Amino acid sequence: MITLSNLQKVYQGESGAVNALDNVSLEIEQGEIFGIIGKSGAGKSTLIRCINLLERPTAGSVVVDGQDMLALSEAELRDARKSMGMIFQHFNLLSSRTVLENVCFPLEIAGINQAERERKVLPLLELVGLADKRDVYPAQLSGGQKQRVGIARALASQPKVLLCDEATSALDPQTTESILALLKDINKKLGLTIVLITHEMHVIKAICDKVAVIEGGHLVETGKVYDVFTNPQSTTAQDFIKAVVNNKVPDSLVEALSAAPIAGGNLVLRLSFFGETTNEPFIAGLIRRFAIDVNIISGNIDHLQDIPYGTLLIELSGTDEAIQNALNYLKVQDLKTEVIGYVARHAHAAN
Ligand SMILES: Nc1ncnc2c1ncn2[C@@H]1O[C@H](COP(=O)(O)OP(=O)(O)O)[C@@H](O)[C@H]1O
Ligand SMILES: [Mg+2]
């Protein structure tokens, strides 16, 4: 649906040239929710604005729905842009217009008469849950409602692609969740391709199929959200994931940990699960097979696109030999086993 090849964007700033995008290539499929995550200043807005040519790339190519965007005339570009809706962090609504008038605005610009405009727009107000607010002004709406107006307005010209620039960054967590659910709903109902940029990993985790990680104008990682989450390659992706996956060893345990084996001590392990393995009763299996006790220190099992994943911090106690046998057993299972360290028995309260 969208193919970006070797995109480069150089801004001529007051203090010299800024290389906002450097050799960025990516492919976004029809019907997909594609997330782009990066820190502030990474080049996210530049990238998404290069898709509808609100920014013209310095070099590279942008192909949307088979059209080479950079080869279009002004009139052709205006048409192509109608097939791409956009929503923004600060909604960009017209304060002097009602909800209905805001949503109708793109159609008014396109020269469509009022009756036809309303015929197209009223179902959209229904879709975003604002049918009863049609004659209200933006100042009377909550942030979430304003973004719903933004979404309805973006959908007014029946686009194939929806570009979302930090669309939930100004919203509280609960409202964010409801807006993300609405985007997912629209993606399903209308088959709309959604490109979503954010600096928050939980947004990616909530609705995206694929994710690209951008840092300093470079794409450092791209893949299915599940793969990037369970096996991030770049330190940037790892940092973002740390913010949503708590697999830290508790401080009280860190103080008692020794990296070297302690004779007669307990072994602390971190187990990471991907996919099906979480359904297997391997803890029961461990206890049954080996003469050991298993103490769960902390756990965090979650679901990503309905696939279970997460980590468990456990402590094994038993004879040195039994612990070693259990560790060997775990190492051949379909999960990642990391030795965190050893603690003297009873050094850490087992509870
Ligand atoms: N119009 C502009 N003129 C000069 N520099 C810009 C302009 N727009 C963005 N930049 C710079 O380009 C880099 C990327 O910006 P941006 O795409 O807005 O990042 P993000 O959306 O990830 O925060 C930043 O260093 C920013 O300061
Ligand atoms: Mg931005």
Short mmCIF file of C-alpha atoms and ligand atoms in Angstrom, two decimals, residues 11-13 18 20 38-47 55 165-166 197, ligand 1:
data_model
loop_
_atom_site.label_atom_id
_atom_site.label_comp_id
_atom_site.label_asym_id
_atom_site.label_seq_id
_atom_site.Cartn_x
_atom_site.Cartn_y
_atom_site.Cartn_z
CA TYR A 11 15.94 20.74 6.75
CA GLN A 12 17.87 23.95 6.35
CA GLY A 13 17.68 25.18 9.92
CA VAL A 18 19.38 19.01 9.94
CA ALA A 20 15.83 14.51 9.82
CA GLY A 38 10.81 6.90 18.33
CA LYS A 39 11.85 9.47 20.88
CA SER A 40 11.16 13.17 20.49
CA GLY A 41 13.10 14.58 17.53
CA ALA A 42 13.72 11.13 16.00
CA GLY A 43 12.04 12.14 12.74
CA LYS A 44 8.59 10.56 13.19
CA SER A 45 6.49 13.56 12.15
CA THR A 46 8.80 14.20 9.21
CA LEU A 47 8.41 10.59 8.12
CA GLU A 55 6.90 17.53 3.55
CA ASP A 165 0.67 11.73 14.32
CA GLU A 166 0.81 11.17 18.12
CA ILE A 197 3.41 7.29 15.12
N1 LIG B 1 10.70 22.71 9.60
C1 LIG B 1 11.85 22.31 10.17
N2 LIG B 1 12.99 23.04 10.03
C2 LIG B 1 14.15 22.64 10.62
N3 LIG B 1 14.28 21.52 11.34
C3 LIG B 1 13.18 20.77 11.53
C4 LIG B 1 11.90 21.12 10.96
N4 LIG B 1 10.99 20.18 11.30
C5 LIG B 1 11.66 19.28 12.06
N5 LIG B 1 12.97 19.61 12.18
C6 LIG B 1 14.01 18.85 12.90
O1 LIG B 1 14.04 17.55 12.35
C7 LIG B 1 14.23 16.57 13.36
C8 LIG B 1 13.06 15.60 13.35
O2 LIG B 1 11.86 16.28 13.72
P1 LIG B 1 10.44 15.58 13.80
O3 LIG B 1 10.21 14.84 12.55
O4 LIG B 1 9.46 16.61 14.19
O5 LIG B 1 10.66 14.53 15.00
P2 LIG B 1 9.59 13.80 15.95
O6 LIG B 1 8.25 13.93 15.33
O7 LIG B 1 10.10 12.40 16.03
O8 LIG B 1 9.69 14.47 17.29
C9 LIG B 1 14.37 17.34 14.67
O9 LIG B 1 15.74 17.51 14.90
C10 LIG B 1 13.69 18.65 14.37
O10 LIG B 1 14.24 19.67 15.15
#
